mmCIF file of C-alpha atoms in Angstrom:
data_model
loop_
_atom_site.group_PDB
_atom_site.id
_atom_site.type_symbol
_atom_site.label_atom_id
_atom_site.label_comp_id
_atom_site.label_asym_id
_atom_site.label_seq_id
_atom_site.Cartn_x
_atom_site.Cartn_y
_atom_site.Cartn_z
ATOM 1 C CA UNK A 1 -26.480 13.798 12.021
ATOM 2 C CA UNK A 2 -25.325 13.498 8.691
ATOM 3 C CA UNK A 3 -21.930 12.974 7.277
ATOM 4 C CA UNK A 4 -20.071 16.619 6.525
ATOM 5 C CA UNK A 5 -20.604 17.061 2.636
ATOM 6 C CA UNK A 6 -16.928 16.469 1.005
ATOM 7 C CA UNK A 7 -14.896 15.823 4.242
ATOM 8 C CA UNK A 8 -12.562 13.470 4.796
ATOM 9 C CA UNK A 9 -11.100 11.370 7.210
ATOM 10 C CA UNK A 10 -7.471 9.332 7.289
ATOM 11 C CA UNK A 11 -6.782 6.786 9.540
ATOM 12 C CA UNK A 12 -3.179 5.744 9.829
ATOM 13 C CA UNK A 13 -2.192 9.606 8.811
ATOM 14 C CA UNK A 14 1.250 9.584 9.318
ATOM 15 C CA UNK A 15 2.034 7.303 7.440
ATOM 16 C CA UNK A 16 3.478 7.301 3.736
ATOM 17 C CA UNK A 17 0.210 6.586 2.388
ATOM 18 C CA UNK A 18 -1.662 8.811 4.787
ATOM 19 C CA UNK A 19 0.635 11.804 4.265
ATOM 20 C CA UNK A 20 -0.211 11.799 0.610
ATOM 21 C CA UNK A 21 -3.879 11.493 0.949
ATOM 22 C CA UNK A 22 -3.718 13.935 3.701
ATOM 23 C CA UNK A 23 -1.512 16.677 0.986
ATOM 24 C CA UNK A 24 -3.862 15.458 -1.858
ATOM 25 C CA UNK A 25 -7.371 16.810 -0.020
ATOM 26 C CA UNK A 26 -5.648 19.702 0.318
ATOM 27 C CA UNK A 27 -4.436 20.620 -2.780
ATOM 28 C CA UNK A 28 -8.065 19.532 -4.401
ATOM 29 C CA UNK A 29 -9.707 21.968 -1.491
ATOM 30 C CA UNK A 30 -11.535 19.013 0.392
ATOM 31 C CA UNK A 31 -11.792 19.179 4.221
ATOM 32 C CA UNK A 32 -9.899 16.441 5.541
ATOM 33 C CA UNK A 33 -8.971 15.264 8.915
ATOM 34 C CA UNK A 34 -5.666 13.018 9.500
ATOM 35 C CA UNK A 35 -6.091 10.641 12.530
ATOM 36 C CA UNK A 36 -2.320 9.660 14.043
ATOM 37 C CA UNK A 37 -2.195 6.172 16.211
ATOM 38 C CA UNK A 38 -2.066 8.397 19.273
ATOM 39 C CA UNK A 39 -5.443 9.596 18.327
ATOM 40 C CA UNK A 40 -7.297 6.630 16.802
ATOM 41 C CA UNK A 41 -5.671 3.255 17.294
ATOM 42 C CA UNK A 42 -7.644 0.792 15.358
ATOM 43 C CA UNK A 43 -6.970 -2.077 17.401
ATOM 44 C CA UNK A 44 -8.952 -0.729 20.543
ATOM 45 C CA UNK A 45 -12.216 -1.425 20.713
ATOM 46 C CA UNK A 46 -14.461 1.798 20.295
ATOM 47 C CA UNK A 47 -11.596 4.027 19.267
ATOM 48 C CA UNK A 48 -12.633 4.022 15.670
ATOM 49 C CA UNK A 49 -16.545 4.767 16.133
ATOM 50 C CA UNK A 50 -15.547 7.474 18.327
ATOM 51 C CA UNK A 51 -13.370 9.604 16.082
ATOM 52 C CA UNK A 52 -16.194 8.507 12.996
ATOM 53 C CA UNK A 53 -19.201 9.511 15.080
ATOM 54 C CA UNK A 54 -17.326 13.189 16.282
ATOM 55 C CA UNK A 55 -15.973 14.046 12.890
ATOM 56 C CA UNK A 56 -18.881 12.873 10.598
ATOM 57 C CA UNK A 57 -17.060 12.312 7.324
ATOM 58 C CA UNK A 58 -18.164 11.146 3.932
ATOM 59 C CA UNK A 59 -15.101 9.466 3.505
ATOM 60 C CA UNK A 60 -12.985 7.683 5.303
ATOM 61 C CA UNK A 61 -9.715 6.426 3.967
ATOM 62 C CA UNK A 62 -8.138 3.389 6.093
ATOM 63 C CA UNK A 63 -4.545 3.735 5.659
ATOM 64 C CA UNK A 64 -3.685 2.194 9.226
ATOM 65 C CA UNK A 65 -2.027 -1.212 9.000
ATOM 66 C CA UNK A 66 0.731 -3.218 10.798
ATOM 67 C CA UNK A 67 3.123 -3.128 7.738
ATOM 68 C CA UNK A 68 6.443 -4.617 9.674
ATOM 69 C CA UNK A 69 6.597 -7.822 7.462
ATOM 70 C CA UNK A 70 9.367 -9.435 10.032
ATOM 71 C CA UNK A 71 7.218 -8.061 13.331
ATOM 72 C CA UNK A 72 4.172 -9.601 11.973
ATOM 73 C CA UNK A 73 5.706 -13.122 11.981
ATOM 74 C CA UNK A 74 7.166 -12.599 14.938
ATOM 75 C CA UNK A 75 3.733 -11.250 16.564
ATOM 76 C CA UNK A 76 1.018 -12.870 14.844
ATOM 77 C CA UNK A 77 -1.899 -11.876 17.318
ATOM 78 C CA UNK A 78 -0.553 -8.342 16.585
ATOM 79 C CA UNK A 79 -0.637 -8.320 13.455
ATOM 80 C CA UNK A 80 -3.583 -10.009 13.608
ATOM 81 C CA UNK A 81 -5.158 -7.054 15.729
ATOM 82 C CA UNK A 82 -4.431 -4.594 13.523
ATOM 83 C CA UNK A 83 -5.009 -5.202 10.250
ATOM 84 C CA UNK A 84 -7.820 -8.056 11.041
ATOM 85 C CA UNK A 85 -9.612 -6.905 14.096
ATOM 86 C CA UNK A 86 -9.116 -3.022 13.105
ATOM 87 C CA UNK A 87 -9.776 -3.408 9.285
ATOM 88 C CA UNK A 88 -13.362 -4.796 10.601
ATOM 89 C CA UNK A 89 -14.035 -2.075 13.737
ATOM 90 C CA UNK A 90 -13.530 0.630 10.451
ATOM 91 C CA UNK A 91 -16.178 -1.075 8.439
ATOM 92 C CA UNK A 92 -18.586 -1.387 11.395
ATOM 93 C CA UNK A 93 -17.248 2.644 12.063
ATOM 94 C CA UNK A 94 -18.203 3.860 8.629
ATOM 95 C CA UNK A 95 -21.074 1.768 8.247
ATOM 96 C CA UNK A 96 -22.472 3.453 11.513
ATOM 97 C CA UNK A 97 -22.299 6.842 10.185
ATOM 98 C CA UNK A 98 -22.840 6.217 6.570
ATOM 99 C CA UNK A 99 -19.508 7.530 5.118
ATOM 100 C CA UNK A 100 -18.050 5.319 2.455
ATOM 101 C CA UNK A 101 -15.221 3.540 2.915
ATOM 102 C CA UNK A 102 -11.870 2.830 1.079
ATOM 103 C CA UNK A 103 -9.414 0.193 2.671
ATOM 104 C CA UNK A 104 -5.719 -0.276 1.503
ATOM 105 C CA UNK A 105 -4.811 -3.959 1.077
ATOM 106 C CA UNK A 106 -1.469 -5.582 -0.371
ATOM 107 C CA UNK A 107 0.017 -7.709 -2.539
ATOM 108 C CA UNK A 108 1.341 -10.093 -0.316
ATOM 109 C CA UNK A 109 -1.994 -11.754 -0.307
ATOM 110 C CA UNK A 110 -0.237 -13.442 -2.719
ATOM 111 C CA UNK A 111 2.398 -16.361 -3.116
ATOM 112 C CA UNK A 112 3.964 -15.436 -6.396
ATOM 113 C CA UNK A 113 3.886 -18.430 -7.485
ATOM 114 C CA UNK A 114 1.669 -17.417 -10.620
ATOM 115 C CA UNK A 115 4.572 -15.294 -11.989
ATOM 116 C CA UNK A 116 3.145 -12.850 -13.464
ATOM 117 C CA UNK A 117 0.564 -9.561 -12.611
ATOM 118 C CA UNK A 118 -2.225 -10.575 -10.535
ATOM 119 C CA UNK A 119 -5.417 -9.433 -11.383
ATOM 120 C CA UNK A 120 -8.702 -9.157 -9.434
ATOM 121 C CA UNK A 121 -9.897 -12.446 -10.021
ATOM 122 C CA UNK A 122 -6.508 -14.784 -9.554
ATOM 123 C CA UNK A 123 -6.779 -16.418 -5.785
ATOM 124 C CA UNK A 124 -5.493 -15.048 -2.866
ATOM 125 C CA UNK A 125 -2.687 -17.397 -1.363
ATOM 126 C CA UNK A 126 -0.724 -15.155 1.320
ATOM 127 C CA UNK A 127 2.482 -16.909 2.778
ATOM 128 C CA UNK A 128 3.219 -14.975 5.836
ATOM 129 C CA UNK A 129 1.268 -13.445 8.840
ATOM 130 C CA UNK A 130 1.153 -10.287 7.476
ATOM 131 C CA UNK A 131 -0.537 -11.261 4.427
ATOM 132 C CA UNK A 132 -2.955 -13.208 6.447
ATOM 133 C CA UNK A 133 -3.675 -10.553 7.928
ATOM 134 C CA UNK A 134 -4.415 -8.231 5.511
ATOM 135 C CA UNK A 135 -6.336 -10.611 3.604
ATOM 136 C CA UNK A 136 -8.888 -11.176 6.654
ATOM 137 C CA UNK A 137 -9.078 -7.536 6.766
ATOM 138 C CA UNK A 138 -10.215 -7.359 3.358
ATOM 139 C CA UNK A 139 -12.708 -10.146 3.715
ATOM 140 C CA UNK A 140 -13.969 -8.471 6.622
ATOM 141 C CA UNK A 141 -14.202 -5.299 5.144
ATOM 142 C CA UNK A 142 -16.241 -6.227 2.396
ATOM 143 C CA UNK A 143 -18.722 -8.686 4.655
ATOM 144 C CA UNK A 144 -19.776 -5.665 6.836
ATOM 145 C CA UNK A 145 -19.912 -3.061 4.014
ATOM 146 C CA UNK A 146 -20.128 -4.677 0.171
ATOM 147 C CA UNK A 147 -20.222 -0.603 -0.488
ATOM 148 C CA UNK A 148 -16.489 -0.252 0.363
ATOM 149 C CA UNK A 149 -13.739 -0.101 -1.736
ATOM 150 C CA UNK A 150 -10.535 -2.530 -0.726
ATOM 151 C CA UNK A 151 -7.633 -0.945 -2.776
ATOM 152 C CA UNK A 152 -4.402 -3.646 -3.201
ATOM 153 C CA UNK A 153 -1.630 -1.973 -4.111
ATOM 154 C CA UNK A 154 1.939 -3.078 -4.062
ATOM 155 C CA UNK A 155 5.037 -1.570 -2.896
ATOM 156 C CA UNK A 156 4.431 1.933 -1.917
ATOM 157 C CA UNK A 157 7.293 4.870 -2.264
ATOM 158 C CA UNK A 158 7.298 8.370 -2.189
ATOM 159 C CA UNK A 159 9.455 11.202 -0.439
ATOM 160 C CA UNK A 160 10.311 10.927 3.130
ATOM 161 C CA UNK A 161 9.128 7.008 3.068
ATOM 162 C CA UNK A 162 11.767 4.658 5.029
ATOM 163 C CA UNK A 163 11.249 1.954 2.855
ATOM 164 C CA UNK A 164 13.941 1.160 0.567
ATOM 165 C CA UNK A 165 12.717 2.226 -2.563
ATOM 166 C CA UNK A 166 11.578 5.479 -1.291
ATOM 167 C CA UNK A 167 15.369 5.518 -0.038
ATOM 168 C CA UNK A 168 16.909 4.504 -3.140
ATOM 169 C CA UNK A 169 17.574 8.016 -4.898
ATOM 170 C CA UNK A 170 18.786 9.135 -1.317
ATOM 171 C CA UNK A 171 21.726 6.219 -1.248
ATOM 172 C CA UNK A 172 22.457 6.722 -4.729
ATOM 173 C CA UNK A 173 23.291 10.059 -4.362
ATOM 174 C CA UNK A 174 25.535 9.598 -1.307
ATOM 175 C CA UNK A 175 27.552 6.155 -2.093
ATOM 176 C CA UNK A 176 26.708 6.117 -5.776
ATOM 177 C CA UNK A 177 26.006 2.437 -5.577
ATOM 178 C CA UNK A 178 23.687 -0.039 -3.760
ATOM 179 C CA UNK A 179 22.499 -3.540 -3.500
ATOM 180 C CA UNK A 180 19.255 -4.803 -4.417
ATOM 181 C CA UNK A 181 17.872 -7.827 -4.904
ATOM 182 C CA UNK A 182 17.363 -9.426 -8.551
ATOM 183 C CA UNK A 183 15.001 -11.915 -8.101
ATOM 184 C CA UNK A 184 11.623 -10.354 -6.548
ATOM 185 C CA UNK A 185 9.192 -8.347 -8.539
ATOM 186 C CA UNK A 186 6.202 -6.485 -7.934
ATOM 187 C CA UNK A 187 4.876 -3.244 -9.304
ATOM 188 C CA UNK A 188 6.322 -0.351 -7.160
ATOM 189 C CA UNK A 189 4.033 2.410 -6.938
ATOM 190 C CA UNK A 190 4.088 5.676 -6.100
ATOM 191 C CA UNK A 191 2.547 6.949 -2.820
ATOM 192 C CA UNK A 192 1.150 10.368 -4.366
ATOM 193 C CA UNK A 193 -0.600 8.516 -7.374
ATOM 194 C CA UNK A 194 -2.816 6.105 -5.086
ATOM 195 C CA UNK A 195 -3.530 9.100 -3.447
ATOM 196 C CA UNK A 196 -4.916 11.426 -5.701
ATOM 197 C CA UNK A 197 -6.433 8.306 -7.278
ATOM 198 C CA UNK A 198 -8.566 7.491 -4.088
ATOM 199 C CA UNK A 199 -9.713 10.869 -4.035
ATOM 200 C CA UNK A 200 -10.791 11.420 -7.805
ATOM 201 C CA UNK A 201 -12.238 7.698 -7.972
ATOM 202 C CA UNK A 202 -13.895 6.698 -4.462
ATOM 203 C CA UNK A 203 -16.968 8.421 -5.271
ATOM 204 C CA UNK A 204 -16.974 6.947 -8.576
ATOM 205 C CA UNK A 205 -16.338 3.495 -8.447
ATOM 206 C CA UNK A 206 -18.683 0.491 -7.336
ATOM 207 C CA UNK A 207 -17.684 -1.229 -4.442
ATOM 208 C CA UNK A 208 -15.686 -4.005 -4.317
ATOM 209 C CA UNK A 209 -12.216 -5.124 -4.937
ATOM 210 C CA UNK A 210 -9.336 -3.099 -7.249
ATOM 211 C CA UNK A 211 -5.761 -3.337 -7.638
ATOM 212 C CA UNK A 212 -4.293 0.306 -8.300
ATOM 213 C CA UNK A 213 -0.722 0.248 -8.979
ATOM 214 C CA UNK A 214 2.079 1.759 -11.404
ATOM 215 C CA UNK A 215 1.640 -0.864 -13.810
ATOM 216 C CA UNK A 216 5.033 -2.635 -14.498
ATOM 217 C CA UNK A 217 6.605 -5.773 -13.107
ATOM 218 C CA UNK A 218 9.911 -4.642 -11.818
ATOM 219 C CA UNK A 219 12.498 -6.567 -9.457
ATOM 220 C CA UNK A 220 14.551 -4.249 -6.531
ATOM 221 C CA UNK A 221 16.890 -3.864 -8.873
ATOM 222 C CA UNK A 222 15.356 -3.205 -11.981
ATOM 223 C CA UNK A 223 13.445 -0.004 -10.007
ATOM 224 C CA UNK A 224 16.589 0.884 -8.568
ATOM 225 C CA UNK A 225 18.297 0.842 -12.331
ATOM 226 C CA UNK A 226 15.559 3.537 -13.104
ATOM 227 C CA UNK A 227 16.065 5.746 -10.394
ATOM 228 C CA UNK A 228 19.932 5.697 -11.173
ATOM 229 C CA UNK A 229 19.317 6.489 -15.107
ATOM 230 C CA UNK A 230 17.035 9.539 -13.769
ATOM 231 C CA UNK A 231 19.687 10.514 -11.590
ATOM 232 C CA UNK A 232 22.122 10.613 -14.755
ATOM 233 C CA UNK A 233 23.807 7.028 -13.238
ATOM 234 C CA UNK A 234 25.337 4.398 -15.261
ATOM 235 C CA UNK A 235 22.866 1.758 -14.383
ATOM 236 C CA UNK A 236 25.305 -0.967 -14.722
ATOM 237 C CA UNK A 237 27.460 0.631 -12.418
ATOM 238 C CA UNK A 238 25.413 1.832 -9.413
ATOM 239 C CA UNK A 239 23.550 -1.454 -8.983
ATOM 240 C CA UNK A 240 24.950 -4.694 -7.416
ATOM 241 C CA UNK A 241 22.140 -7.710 -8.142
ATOM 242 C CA UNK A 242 21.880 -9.887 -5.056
ATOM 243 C CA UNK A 243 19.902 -13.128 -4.697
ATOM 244 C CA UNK A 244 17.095 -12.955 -2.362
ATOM 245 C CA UNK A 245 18.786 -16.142 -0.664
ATOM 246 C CA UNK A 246 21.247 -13.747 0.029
ATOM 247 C CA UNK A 247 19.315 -12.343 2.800
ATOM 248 C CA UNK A 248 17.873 -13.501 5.792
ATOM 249 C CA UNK A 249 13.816 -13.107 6.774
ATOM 250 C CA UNK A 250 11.906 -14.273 9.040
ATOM 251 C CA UNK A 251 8.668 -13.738 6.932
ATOM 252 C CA UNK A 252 8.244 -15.871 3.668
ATOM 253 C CA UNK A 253 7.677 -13.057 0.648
ATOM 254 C CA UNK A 254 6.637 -13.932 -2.807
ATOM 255 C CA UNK A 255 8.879 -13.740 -5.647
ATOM 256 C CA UNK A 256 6.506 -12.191 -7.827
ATOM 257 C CA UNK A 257 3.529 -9.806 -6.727
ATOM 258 C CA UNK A 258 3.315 -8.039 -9.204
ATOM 259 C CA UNK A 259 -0.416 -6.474 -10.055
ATOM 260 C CA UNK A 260 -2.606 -5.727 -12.705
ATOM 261 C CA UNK A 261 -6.446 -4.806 -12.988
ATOM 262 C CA UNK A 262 -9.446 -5.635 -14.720
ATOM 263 C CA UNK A 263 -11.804 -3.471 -12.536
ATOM 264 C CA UNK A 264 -10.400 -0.714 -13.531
ATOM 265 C CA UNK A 265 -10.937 -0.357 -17.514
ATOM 266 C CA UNK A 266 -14.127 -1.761 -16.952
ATOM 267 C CA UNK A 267 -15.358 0.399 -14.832
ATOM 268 C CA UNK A 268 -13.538 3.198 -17.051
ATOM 269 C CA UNK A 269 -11.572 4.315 -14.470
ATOM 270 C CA UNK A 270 -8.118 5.617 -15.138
ATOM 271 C CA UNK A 271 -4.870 3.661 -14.466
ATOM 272 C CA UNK A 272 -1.802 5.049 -12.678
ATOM 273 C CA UNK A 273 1.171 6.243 -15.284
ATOM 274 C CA UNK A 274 3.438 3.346 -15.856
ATOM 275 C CA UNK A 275 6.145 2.683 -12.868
ATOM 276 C CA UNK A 276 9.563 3.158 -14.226
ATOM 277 C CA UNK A 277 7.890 6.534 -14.794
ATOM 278 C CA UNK A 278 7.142 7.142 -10.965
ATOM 279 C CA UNK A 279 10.299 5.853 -9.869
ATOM 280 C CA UNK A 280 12.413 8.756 -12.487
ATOM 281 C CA UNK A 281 10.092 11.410 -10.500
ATOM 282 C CA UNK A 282 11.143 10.291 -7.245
ATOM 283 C CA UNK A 283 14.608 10.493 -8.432
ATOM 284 C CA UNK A 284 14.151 14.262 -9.585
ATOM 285 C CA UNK A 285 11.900 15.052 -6.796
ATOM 286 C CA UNK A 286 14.913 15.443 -4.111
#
């Protein structure tokens, strides 16, 4: 049987990421199906091809991932599982019933030790077991199906997230000041962006590797400064700079992870709007 013409299919669907590709296929029309963890659990064997081989899709967007940075370290083999094993049973999956593929990746693959935006062709050097990970995923991915897209992006927000940027407006609003680290950039990006981006561009772009962020380099702080100057803050004020010493993790993180892309204009496919742009509509958005 063939694939279903236009449907969709979103694995790790309630999740921030999910949840937004999920709302974007329905605002644009497209039939989509979101697959919880109850439902498809990519770290059991045969779960995956199942759900693929009953719901026929044309795409399938692989938003599933063991994000816990701290758990991960803690529980390498489960981390290892998840976004290693499972990354490769959803290539074999889509491969199987000839829907294409788009896997999310991260910019922890990184060490930061470049400092500045990473681009497609800088070396991966992850630090922690979460990055790991995520980078055998990718490799995997891309081994079993060179057709597939593996999307890195870099530190996801968007309404309802539990993440602390995606919490920042929120803690603003009620203690009209918070903490936040001065010393660790990436390039924060907003949830609903990626999304709508995976569904105008899978189709359109050759497979292979792109980094699709809100272009910036911003430190916690510096994205929480541009929330508080959207929510009519003095930025000064309502942010406290902290070291990252400061804080205790179990997981090594890079100081700088910042992304950029070179697939992307030359491919001519669009770029996200700029982040300190993203971050003001999350502020207004609640």
């Amino acid at each position: 049987m063939a694939p279903a013409r236009n449907k969709v299919v979103v694995l790790g669907a309630g999740g921030l990421l999910g949840r937004a590709v999920m709302a974007a296929a329905r605002a644009a029309g497209r039939p989509a199906v979101g697959l919880l963890h109850a439902a498809c659990d990519v770290a059991e064997p045969g779960a995956v091809r199942a759900a693929l081989e009953r719901e026929r899709p044309a795409l399938v967007v692989n938003a599933a991932a063991a994000t816990d940075v701290e758990r991960c370290e803690r529980e390498p083999v489960w981390a290892w599982r998840v976004n290693a094993l499972g990354a490769r049973r959803v290539a074999a999956a889509a491969a199987a019933v000839g829907a294409r593929l788009v896997h999310v990746s991260t910019d922890y693959v990184f060490d930061g030790a470049k400092g500045a935006a990473y681009d497609e062709s800088d070396p991966p050097r992850p630090l922690s077991a979460y990055g790991r990970s995520k980078l055998a995923g990718e490799r995997a991915v891309l081994a079993l199906l060179p057709g597939a897209l593996v999307v890195r992006t870099a530190w996801l927000f968007g309404p309802g997230g539990t993440n602390f940027v995606s919490r920042m407006p929120e803690l603003l609003r009620r203690q009209g000041q918070l903490e936040a680290i001065a010393d660790r950039w990436s390039s924060p990006t907003a949830a609903d962006d990626l999304a709508a981006w995976i569904l105008a561009c899978a189709e359109r772009a050759a497979g292979g590797l792109y980094h699709v962020v809100n272009p910036g380099v911003l430190s916690y702080a510096e994205a929480a400064r541009a929330i508080a100057r959207a929510l009519g803050l003095d930025p000064a004020r309502a942010v406290v700079e902290r070291p990252a010493a400061a804080y205790r993790f179990a997981a090594a993180r890079p100081r700088c992870s910042a992304l950029c892309s070179l697939a992307l204009p030359a491919e001519g496919l669009p770029a996200l709007r700029p982040a300190a742009e993203a971050l003001a509509a999350l502020a207004r958005s609640g």
